[in-house]
Amino acid sequence: MATAKKRTIRTIPQERTPMPEQDPQIRAKNFQEVACGYRLEDALREAERCLQCPDEPCVRGCPVSIDIPNFIAKITEKHYNGAYDIITDTNLLPSICGRVCPQENQCEGVCTVGETLEPVAIGRLERFIGDMAIAQGWENVPYIEPSGYRVGIVGAGPASMACAADMAKAGCEVIVYEAFHTPGGVLKYGIPDFRLPNDVIDAEINKVRNLGVKFECNTLVGRLFTIEQMVSEMGFHAVFIGTGAGYPSFMGIPGESLNGVLSANELLTRCNLMRARDFPNFDTPLQPGRHVAVIGAGNTAMDALRVSLRLGAESVHCIYRRSKKEAPARVEEIHHAEQEGIDFNWLTSPVEILGDAKNRVRALRCVKMELGEPDESGRRRPVVVPGSEFEFEADMVVFAIGTNANPILGQTSKLKLNKWGYIAADDSLATSIAGVWAGGDIVTGAATVIQAMGAGRRAARSMKAYLGLRDSDSVYDAGAEGSLFGIPRAEHGFAQVRVG
Amino acid sequence: MAQANAGSGFRIVAREDYSDVTYMLEVAHPQMARAAQPGQFVIVMETEHGERIPLTIADFDRERGTITLVIQAVGKTTKEMQANLKAGDELFAMVGPMGIPSHIGKAKKVVCVGGGLGVAPVYPQARAYKESGAYVIGVIGFRNKDLMFWQDKFGAVCDELIVCTDDGSAGIKGLVTEGIKQAAAKHSDIDEVVAIGPPIMMKGCSETTRALGIKTIVSLNPVMVDGTGMCGGCRVKVGEQVKFACVDGPDFDGHKVDFDDLMSRLGRYKQTELEAVERWQESCRIRADKVIDLKASVLDARPAADA
């Protein structure tokens, strides 16, 4: 540890360094990034707040176990390139994760400083380093010894990219198939530019490309060729499925087929990926709502609310049947939405969408709720307040209440599915077909970007063991249980014979 | 496997125009030509700034390695494609085959109905039924004789072909529902009707066959974005259920489809579409004017001929 004198909770800067942000009044009318990122002095000050505690709870709180205290120490030493090296040991996409991870539930949620003061802004520091790397053109392309194995990856979202990077580093020839015309998955179609700019995504995808990963877009796996064909005639030694959940839910209330009712996925895809907001320079249409009601209070709902506002809506309402405390969105996202003037209606549940003579939405009828006994999820179950019906004027109603399992791979392969239709996978993320792994939302249902990336890396680890490739990450983690000189137990006395 | 699609475009190998509004593009994609089944569709983007439009696969040739699309110029994108694309050009994106292939069952006698442009997408099903040994009665309908296409190609896979035109300029005068009634009057043992065309025509066919008690399959083509089940824009009411046409269809039981709902939802971007078409036509006029201006200026710049 290079810190000169021991820091204590009393000697460190007490206040968390604020993130420079666009003014809410201005940003509500543009698609530029809300959080502008730490300047050098901000990052140096915030790095001072890390106690370098021996416990390192933050590392355990991180789904991909970034060596957080060490990269922060490198920032203090002004060795930014070194900080980047440490982060990219385990996370290839720091600019993305620094922006969209729910750090308050992960690394920052367990930070020792956070027990007394506000926790160290780990995510903001990670983003600072990631963005600096993009600006400076730093790239960590390790020496890669070709292994002769071919790995096929289905989908080009966060789970797939994490898996692809790991397999490429292990020397495999990796091809990623994407159904859309551009890679990125939910990062591109879902998360809006003001939260994660497209050029950041492209820069990070290019890093994966520079590891030798090939992306083949316009390829719908399952229909153009099947998973079974990939492991047989197409000659992939291992396949990873990271297609995401992708089949939006609706509530089944009257009026859902009225024009002006859409899923958050449709709204966001039209606006973000297809650039309907730049109509007519781009051809995809989107009838912007003047009075928009978004149902749900997760991160996708926040994105839909704030996109609607930026598309010029006069009023934007968030409708959620539980209270603010139960809302699944990140605290920061709700806070940003509140600042921008989103009207939050907690403990409110829609019962009917009302239409006009032309089948267009004109209003949303809701009821008030109150919290009753806790349900299976431990959250208090909302119950209807009798006689509390009321109406919102609305010409657009957006459902952001989650997704169901996408059926395409289930329809076209013998993959075993669980009772909800997601792909069944064991602890190592192996599926029912030999040589095929799956991870991310298509296994767990909708979760976060970093959880998907964590799953992609977990699958990569077991794919490497299956192929008899040494897991390069374990080398740096010599103390890991069940490993000898970094070679996992599964590989002891086991060598796969490479054919072809 | 040969990969023709790694980031590059999709080459158009042939184009043919059937009328002022209907044109055919044959696109090279050997892998898709191998995988395609009757009833499936593709999503196409003309350019990087384009919208994603679903088009039913009208034919696939596994040997030539091509996919055939028959397109009607109705919106901005399809009009622009009609104006711009020729053999040798490339589409920015084409993904597919999408959707569940048509179920070519054990039906012994089938009526395949194509209304206008619908003649193209119903063709692969007629051919598949013919190959499976069924007796195929084709019913194709157009507004008038000038809009007719593929009657010979279609006739070649049918045991009987009934042509209908609204004005009687070819075949029988009347809608395809007349053709269905005529076929049903002649054959009492029709197992199934497959009807593809505009929603109002499929609705009419379904009403006709409901009265006759004949199972009817229709292929729906609602507004889509991704075509993989992700956006839910293509949801349709089928019986008591809501289905996504892109992954749960596009074929559905015509007697259960709520066509009024489908037609209402198809119009949801009408206003923006109309604006886009107007704007595009305006820009074409300006471009055309410029070309004329340019020609004029070239003419003006010529040295005066000696007298």
mmCIF file of C-alpha atoms in Angstrom, chain A residues 18-38 99 124 127 191-197 302-303 306-307 309-310 332-340:
data_model
loop_
_atom_site.group_PDB
_atom_site.id
_atom_site.type_symbol
_atom_site.label_atom_id
_atom_site.label_comp_id
_atom_site.label_asym_id
_atom_site.label_seq_id
_atom_site.Cartn_x
_atom_site.Cartn_y
_atom_site.Cartn_z
ATOM 1 C CA PRO A 18 -20.522 15.674 -5.596
ATOM 2 C CA MET A 19 -20.906 14.626 -9.215
ATOM 3 C CA PRO A 20 -20.970 17.589 -11.590
ATOM 4 C CA GLU A 21 -24.357 17.447 -13.273
ATOM 5 C CA GLN A 22 -26.280 19.245 -15.972
ATOM 6 C CA ASP A 23 -28.898 21.569 -14.527
ATOM 7 C CA PRO A 24 -32.250 19.735 -14.270
ATOM 8 C CA GLN A 25 -34.147 22.458 -16.153
ATOM 9 C CA ILE A 26 -31.745 22.315 -19.079
ATOM 10 C CA ARG A 27 -31.108 18.585 -19.217
ATOM 11 C CA ALA A 28 -34.836 17.759 -19.208
ATOM 12 C CA LYS A 29 -34.832 19.115 -22.770
ATOM 13 C CA ASN A 30 -31.759 17.362 -24.155
ATOM 14 C CA PHE A 31 -30.340 13.878 -24.498
ATOM 15 C CA GLN A 32 -26.850 14.762 -23.304
ATOM 16 C CA GLU A 33 -25.437 13.014 -20.313
ATOM 17 C CA VAL A 34 -26.891 14.086 -16.967
ATOM 18 C CA ALA A 35 -23.834 13.255 -14.886
ATOM 19 C CA CYS A 36 -20.822 14.937 -16.467
ATOM 20 C CA GLY A 37 -18.201 12.849 -14.698
ATOM 21 C CA TYR A 38 -15.548 13.660 -12.099
ATOM 22 C CA ARG A 99 -22.419 4.547 -14.925
ATOM 23 C CA ARG A 124 -17.829 7.460 -10.052
ATOM 24 C CA ARG A 127 -16.166 5.723 -14.519
ATOM 25 C CA ILE A 191 -30.426 2.623 -21.710
ATOM 26 C CA PRO A 192 -30.803 6.182 -23.052
ATOM 27 C CA ASP A 193 -27.893 8.395 -24.071
ATOM 28 C CA PHE A 194 -28.290 10.747 -21.141
ATOM 29 C CA ARG A 195 -27.401 7.868 -18.847
ATOM 30 C CA LEU A 196 -24.967 5.975 -21.076
ATOM 31 C CA PRO A 197 -23.844 7.716 -24.263
ATOM 32 C CA MET A 302 -37.150 5.795 -14.930
ATOM 33 C CA ASP A 303 -35.610 5.700 -18.401
ATOM 34 C CA ARG A 306 -37.150 10.748 -18.552
ATOM 35 C CA VAL A 307 -37.113 9.925 -22.273
ATOM 36 C CA LEU A 309 -39.901 14.283 -20.842
ATOM 37 C CA ARG A 310 -37.056 14.895 -23.269
ATOM 38 C CA GLU A 332 -29.984 8.090 -7.936
ATOM 39 C CA GLU A 333 -32.299 7.522 -10.901
ATOM 40 C CA ILE A 334 -35.419 8.333 -8.872
ATOM 41 C CA HIS A 335 -33.664 11.390 -7.516
ATOM 42 C CA HIS A 336 -32.715 12.570 -11.003
ATOM 43 C CA ALA A 337 -36.248 11.989 -12.250
ATOM 44 C CA GLU A 338 -37.681 13.966 -9.329
ATOM 45 C CA GLN A 339 -35.304 16.839 -10.017
ATOM 46 C CA GLU A 340 -36.406 16.924 -13.633
#
